[in-house]
Coordinates of C-alpha atoms in Angstrom, one line a residue:
M22 CA -0.1 0.0 0.0
T23 CA 2.8 2.5 0.7
G24 CA 5.9 0.8 -0.6
L25 CA 7.3 1.0 3.0
M26 CA 8.6 -2.0 5.2
P27 CA 6.8 -2.5 8.5
H28 CA 9.7 -1.0 10.4
N29 CA 8.8 2.3 8.1
H30 CA 5.4 2.4 8.2
G31 CA 4.7 1.5 11.7
V32 CA 2.1 -1.2 11.3
L33 CA 3.8 -4.4 12.8
E34 CA 0.8 -6.7 13.8
V35 CA -2.4 -7.5 12.0
L36 CA -4.2 -9.4 14.7
Y37 CA -4.1 -9.6 18.1
P38 CA -1.4 -7.0 19.2
K39 CA -0.5 -6.3 22.5
V40 CA -0.5 -2.5 21.6
P41 CA -3.3 -1.4 19.7
D42 CA -1.5 1.1 17.8
L43 CA 0.4 -1.6 16.0
H44 CA -2.2 -2.5 13.5
A45 CA -3.7 1.2 12.9
L46 CA -2.9 2.0 9.1
R47 CA -1.3 5.5 8.9
T48 CA -2.8 8.2 7.2
D49 CA 0.2 10.3 7.3
K50 CA 2.1 7.4 4.8
V51 CA 0.9 8.0 1.2
H52 CA -0.7 5.2 -0.2
W53 CA -0.1 4.5 -3.8
A54 CA -4.4 4.4 -4.7
E55 CA -3.9 8.1 -3.3
R56 CA -1.4 8.8 -6.1
M57 CA -3.7 7.4 -8.5
V58 CA -6.8 9.6 -7.5
D59 CA -4.5 12.4 -7.7
A60 CA -3.9 11.6 -11.4
G61 CA -7.3 11.3 -12.3
Y62 CA -8.0 7.7 -11.7
R63 CA -11.3 6.0 -10.5
T64 CA -10.7 3.4 -7.6
G65 CA -12.4 0.6 -6.1
Y66 CA -11.4 -2.0 -3.9
F67 CA -13.5 -5.3 -3.3
G68 CA -12.9 -8.2 -1.3
K69 CA -10.9 -9.0 1.9
W70 CA -9.4 -5.8 3.3
H71 CA -6.9 -7.3 5.8
V72 CA -5.0 -3.9 6.3
E73 CA -6.6 -2.0 9.1
R74 CA -9.9 -2.4 11.1
D75 CA -12.1 0.7 10.2
N76 CA -12.6 -0.5 6.7
A77 CA -12.6 3.4 6.1
L78 CA -10.9 2.9 2.5
D79 CA -11.6 6.3 1.5
R80 CA -8.8 7.5 3.7
F81 CA -6.5 5.6 1.8
G82 CA -7.5 6.6 -1.7
W83 CA -10.4 3.9 -2.7
Q84 CA -13.4 5.7 -3.9
V85 CA -15.7 2.5 -4.0
N86 CA -15.7 0.4 -1.1
G87 CA -16.5 -3.1 -1.9
V88 CA -14.6 -4.9 1.3
R89 CA -16.4 -7.7 2.9
G90 CA -18.6 -6.8 5.6
G91 CA -19.0 -3.4 4.1
A92 CA -22.3 -1.8 2.9
L93 CA -22.1 -2.7 -0.5
F94 CA -20.6 -6.2 -0.3
N95 CA -23.3 -7.0 2.6
G96 CA -25.9 -5.7 -0.1
L97 CA -25.0 -8.2 -2.6
V98 CA -24.9 -10.9 0.1
A99 CA -28.5 -10.3 0.9
E100 CA -29.3 -10.0 -2.7
V101 CA -27.8 -13.6 -3.9
L102 CA -27.9 -15.4 -0.7
E103 CA -31.4 -14.3 0.5
G104 CA -30.9 -15.3 4.1
K105 CA -28.5 -18.0 3.9
P106 CA -24.9 -17.4 5.9
L107 CA -22.2 -16.4 3.7
R108 CA -19.9 -19.3 4.9
P109 CA -21.6 -22.8 4.1
E110 CA -21.9 -25.7 6.2
C111 CA -19.3 -28.5 5.8
D112 CA -18.8 -32.3 6.9
P113 CA -18.4 -32.2 10.6
A114 CA -15.9 -34.9 10.0
H115 CA -13.6 -32.1 8.6
Y116 CA -13.3 -30.6 12.3
L117 CA -10.4 -31.8 14.3
E118 CA -9.7 -31.7 17.5
A119 CA -7.7 -28.7 18.9
P120 CA -5.4 -28.5 21.9
H121 CA -6.7 -28.4 25.0
G122 CA -8.4 -25.1 25.9
Y123 CA -9.4 -24.5 22.1
G124 CA -12.4 -25.5 20.3
P125 CA -12.6 -27.8 17.5
H126 CA -10.9 -26.1 14.3
L127 CA -12.2 -26.5 10.8
F128 CA -9.2 -27.4 8.7
Y129 CA -11.0 -28.1 5.4
G130 CA -14.4 -28.9 3.9
V131 CA -16.4 -29.3 0.6
T132 CA -19.6 -28.0 -0.3
D133 CA -22.4 -27.9 -3.0
R134 CA -22.7 -24.2 -2.8
P135 CA -21.2 -22.8 -6.1
A136 CA -18.5 -20.2 -5.7
E137 CA -20.9 -17.6 -7.0
E138 CA -22.9 -17.9 -3.7
R139 CA -19.4 -17.8 -1.7
S140 CA -17.0 -15.0 -0.8
M141 CA -14.8 -15.4 -3.6
G142 CA -17.6 -15.4 -6.1
L143 CA -19.4 -12.1 -4.8
T144 CA -15.9 -10.4 -4.7
T145 CA -15.8 -11.0 -8.3
T146 CA -19.4 -10.1 -9.1
L147 CA -19.0 -6.7 -7.2
A148 CA -15.6 -5.9 -9.1
L149 CA -17.6 -6.7 -12.4
R150 CA -20.4 -4.5 -11.8
Y151 CA -17.7 -1.7 -11.3
L152 CA -15.7 -2.7 -14.1
E153 CA -19.2 -2.4 -16.1
E154 CA -19.2 1.1 -15.5
V155 CA -15.7 2.3 -15.4
V156 CA -14.6 0.8 -18.8
Q157 CA -17.2 2.8 -20.6
S158 CA -16.0 6.2 -19.5
D159 CA -12.9 8.0 -20.4
D160 CA -11.5 8.1 -16.9
P161 CA -8.7 5.6 -16.3
W162 CA -9.5 3.2 -13.6
C163 CA -8.1 0.8 -10.6
A164 CA -9.8 -1.9 -9.6
F165 CA -8.0 -3.9 -6.5
V166 CA -9.9 -7.6 -6.1
S167 CA -9.0 -9.5 -3.4
F168 CA -9.7 -12.8 -2.6
E169 CA -9.3 -14.7 0.9
E170 CA -9.1 -18.1 -0.9
P171 CA -6.9 -20.4 -0.6
H172 CA -6.9 -19.9 3.3
D173 CA -7.7 -22.1 6.1
P174 CA -10.2 -23.4 6.6
F175 CA -9.9 -24.8 2.9
I176 CA -13.4 -24.9 1.8
A177 CA -13.8 -26.0 -2.1
S178 CA -17.2 -26.5 -4.3
R179 CA -17.5 -30.1 -5.1
E180 CA -17.6 -29.6 -8.8
F181 CA -13.7 -28.5 -8.3
Y182 CA -12.7 -31.0 -5.7
D183 CA -14.0 -33.9 -7.6
R184 CA -11.3 -33.0 -10.1
Y185 CA -8.6 -33.9 -7.6
A186 CA -10.4 -36.4 -5.6
E187 CA -8.8 -39.3 -7.5
Q188 CA -5.4 -38.0 -7.7
E189 CA -2.8 -39.2 -5.6
L190 CA -1.4 -36.0 -4.5
P191 CA 1.6 -37.3 -2.6
P192 CA 2.9 -35.4 0.6
P193 CA 5.6 -33.0 0.2
P194 CA 9.1 -34.8 0.1
N195 CA 10.2 -33.2 3.3
A196 CA 7.2 -34.3 5.1
D197 CA 9.0 -36.3 7.4
D198 CA 11.5 -33.6 8.6
E199 CA 12.0 -33.9 12.4
L200 CA 13.2 -30.1 12.5
A201 CA 15.7 -31.2 14.9
D202 CA 17.5 -28.1 14.4
R203 CA 14.7 -25.9 14.6
P204 CA 12.8 -24.3 17.6
G205 CA 10.8 -26.2 20.0
L206 CA 7.9 -24.2 18.6
Y207 CA 8.3 -25.9 15.1
R208 CA 8.2 -29.5 16.7
R209 CA 5.1 -28.7 18.5
A210 CA 3.2 -27.0 15.6
Q211 CA 4.2 -30.5 13.8
G212 CA 1.4 -32.0 15.9
I213 CA -1.2 -30.8 13.9
W214 CA -0.5 -32.3 10.5
R215 CA 0.7 -35.8 12.6
Q216 CA -2.9 -36.0 13.9
L217 CA -4.3 -36.2 10.3
N218 CA -4.5 -39.9 9.0
E219 CA -3.1 -40.4 5.4
E220 CA -6.8 -40.0 3.8
Q221 CA -7.2 -36.8 5.6
K222 CA -4.1 -35.4 4.5
R223 CA -4.7 -36.4 1.0
T224 CA -8.4 -34.4 1.4
A225 CA -6.8 -31.7 2.6
R226 CA -4.4 -31.0 0.0
A227 CA -7.2 -31.7 -2.7
C228 CA -9.6 -29.1 -1.0
Y229 CA -6.3 -26.5 -1.2
F230 CA -5.7 -27.4 -5.1
A231 CA -9.5 -27.0 -5.4
S232 CA -9.7 -24.1 -3.9
I233 CA -6.9 -22.5 -6.1
S234 CA -8.6 -23.7 -9.2
E235 CA -11.8 -21.9 -8.4
I236 CA -9.8 -18.8 -7.9
D237 CA -8.5 -19.2 -11.3
A238 CA -12.0 -19.2 -12.5
Q239 CA -13.2 -16.2 -10.9
F240 CA -10.0 -14.6 -12.0
G241 CA -10.9 -16.0 -15.6
R242 CA -14.3 -14.2 -15.3
V243 CA -12.7 -10.9 -14.8
I244 CA -10.2 -11.5 -17.6
D245 CA -13.1 -12.7 -20.1
F246 CA -14.8 -9.3 -19.0
L247 CA -11.8 -7.1 -20.0
E248 CA -11.2 -9.1 -23.2
G249 CA -14.9 -9.2 -24.3
M250 CA -15.0 -5.4 -23.8
G251 CA -11.9 -5.0 -25.8
K252 CA -9.8 -3.7 -23.1
L253 CA -7.4 -6.4 -21.8
D254 CA -4.5 -5.4 -24.0
D255 CA -5.1 -1.8 -22.7
T256 CA -5.1 -2.8 -19.1
I257 CA -2.4 -3.6 -16.6
V258 CA -3.1 -6.9 -14.7
V259 CA -1.5 -8.0 -12.0
M260 CA -1.9 -11.4 -9.9
C261 CA -0.3 -11.5 -6.7
A262 CA -0.5 -13.4 -3.5
D263 CA 0.3 -12.8 0.0
H264 CA 1.5 -16.1 1.0
G265 CA 1.7 -19.8 0.0
D266 CA 0.9 -22.5 2.5
L267 CA 3.1 -25.7 4.0
L268 CA 0.4 -28.4 3.3
G269 CA 2.7 -30.9 5.2
A270 CA 6.0 -29.6 4.1
H271 CA 8.3 -30.2 7.1
G272 CA 5.5 -31.9 8.8
L273 CA 3.5 -28.4 9.2
F274 CA 0.0 -27.5 8.3
F275 CA -0.8 -23.8 7.3
K276 CA 1.7 -20.9 7.0
D277 CA 2.1 -19.1 10.1
I278 CA 4.9 -20.6 12.1
S279 CA 8.0 -20.4 9.9
A280 CA 9.8 -18.7 6.8
F281 CA 10.3 -21.9 4.5
E282 CA 10.4 -21.5 0.8
E283 CA 6.9 -23.1 0.6
V284 CA 5.2 -20.0 2.3
Y285 CA 7.4 -17.1 0.7
Q286 CA 7.9 -18.4 -2.9
V287 CA 4.5 -17.3 -4.8
P288 CA 4.1 -16.9 -8.1
L289 CA 3.7 -12.8 -9.5
I290 CA 1.9 -12.5 -12.8
V291 CA 2.2 -9.2 -14.5
H292 CA 0.3 -8.3 -18.0
G293 CA 0.0 -5.2 -19.6
P294 CA 1.3 -2.6 -22.5
R295 CA 5.3 -2.1 -22.3
I296 CA 5.4 -5.4 -20.4
A297 CA 7.1 -8.2 -22.2
R298 CA 4.5 -11.4 -22.8
G299 CA 6.0 -15.1 -21.6
A300 CA 8.7 -14.0 -19.8
V301 CA 9.8 -15.5 -16.7
C302 CA 12.0 -13.8 -14.3
Q303 CA 13.8 -15.4 -11.3
G304 CA 14.9 -12.0 -9.6
R305 CA 13.6 -12.0 -5.9
V306 CA 10.6 -9.0 -5.2
G307 CA 8.3 -8.4 -2.7
L308 CA 4.7 -7.2 -2.7
H309 CA 6.1 -3.7 -1.6
D310 CA 7.7 -3.2 -5.0
L311 CA 4.3 -3.3 -6.4
C312 CA 3.8 0.2 -5.3
P313 CA 6.7 2.0 -7.4
T314 CA 6.2 -0.5 -10.2
L315 CA 2.5 0.2 -10.6
L316 CA 2.8 4.3 -9.9
E317 CA 5.3 4.3 -12.8
L318 CA 3.4 2.1 -15.3
A319 CA 0.2 4.2 -14.7
D320 CA 2.3 7.2 -15.3
C321 CA 1.7 8.6 -11.7
E322 CA 3.8 10.6 -9.3
P323 CA 5.8 8.4 -7.1
V324 CA 5.3 7.8 -3.2
D325 CA 8.3 9.7 -1.6
G326 CA 10.1 7.6 1.1
A327 CA 9.7 4.3 -0.4
C328 CA 13.0 3.3 0.9
A329 CA 13.2 -0.3 0.9
S330 CA 11.2 -0.9 -2.5
R331 CA 12.1 -0.5 -6.2
R332 CA 10.0 -1.1 -9.3
M333 CA 10.5 -4.5 -10.9
W334 CA 13.0 -3.8 -13.7
P335 CA 16.2 -2.9 -14.1
T336 CA 17.2 0.8 -14.8
N337 CA 20.9 -0.1 -15.2
G338 CA 21.1 -3.5 -17.0
L339 CA 21.5 -5.5 -13.7
E340 CA 19.3 -7.9 -11.9
V341 CA 16.0 -6.5 -10.5
M342 CA 16.8 -7.3 -7.1
P343 CA 19.8 -9.2 -5.3
N344 CA 18.7 -12.0 -3.2
T345 CA 18.7 -10.4 0.3
L346 CA 16.0 -12.1 2.0
A347 CA 16.5 -15.2 4.2
I348 CA 14.3 -18.0 3.8
A349 CA 14.7 -21.8 4.9
T350 CA 15.0 -23.9 1.3
G351 CA 14.9 -27.7 1.4

């Protein structure tokens, strides 16, 4: 949002901070969406807003607020679901016992409710309604479509789950890692994965992969719309993710506990004018680098003070960024 690292923008926690101020998004730091508004862009944000607690997106440059839990999103929920809960019920067998003192936790599940009646589909529908309006105007625009999935609990529709139900989906080759040289917290967390039997592990992985395929289909709805309107070749499209998931790698479930490559090494796809098609780059970049990159591609003023971020292409023939981030591999 700002092109800054946490120690520069001050937001050091997202959930359950001991000091409330540590999760308060600063308005004194310029956000890249504000720069776009200054340049005449129309902006809209849709889906998961995992940045601050007030959902006050107008303070950060977003003119249309389509975040989950907001008035626009809730209106679509009421329209489409007609009183049904947003999160569908799942087979109780997918609830696993948590450690003493915690309630049962839903890890994964299969639902008969299609994506269009769940958070991912509703997010896409809101974004498409926005695009139907803005692409017909002469104003430049920016739409941020934020999906929660794939995220625990890994809920997938039966249609997409069935694509993976009969596949073997073996565990990662390092699933038996004892983590003998790691902190004891890592080894304790392995108990979550180890309480699953082999069929449960395979099903959990199938649900995760099915969820990714569902997201791909939702992303395809946006791409198909832009292509149908003749706008795709003139649009900068960025597909990114904040993290991956361990799914049994190193004998761990989820993504919170450690800095392994399965969590940190995620795809980043960029399409648009002045961008090479089909090119693959192995340079190490971070999401904070999107701030200066997008602003330059959109011919907007840069954000001052984005000291740790840089645009994602070289200016001097060198690599985009040296590998200065330390993560565990293997």
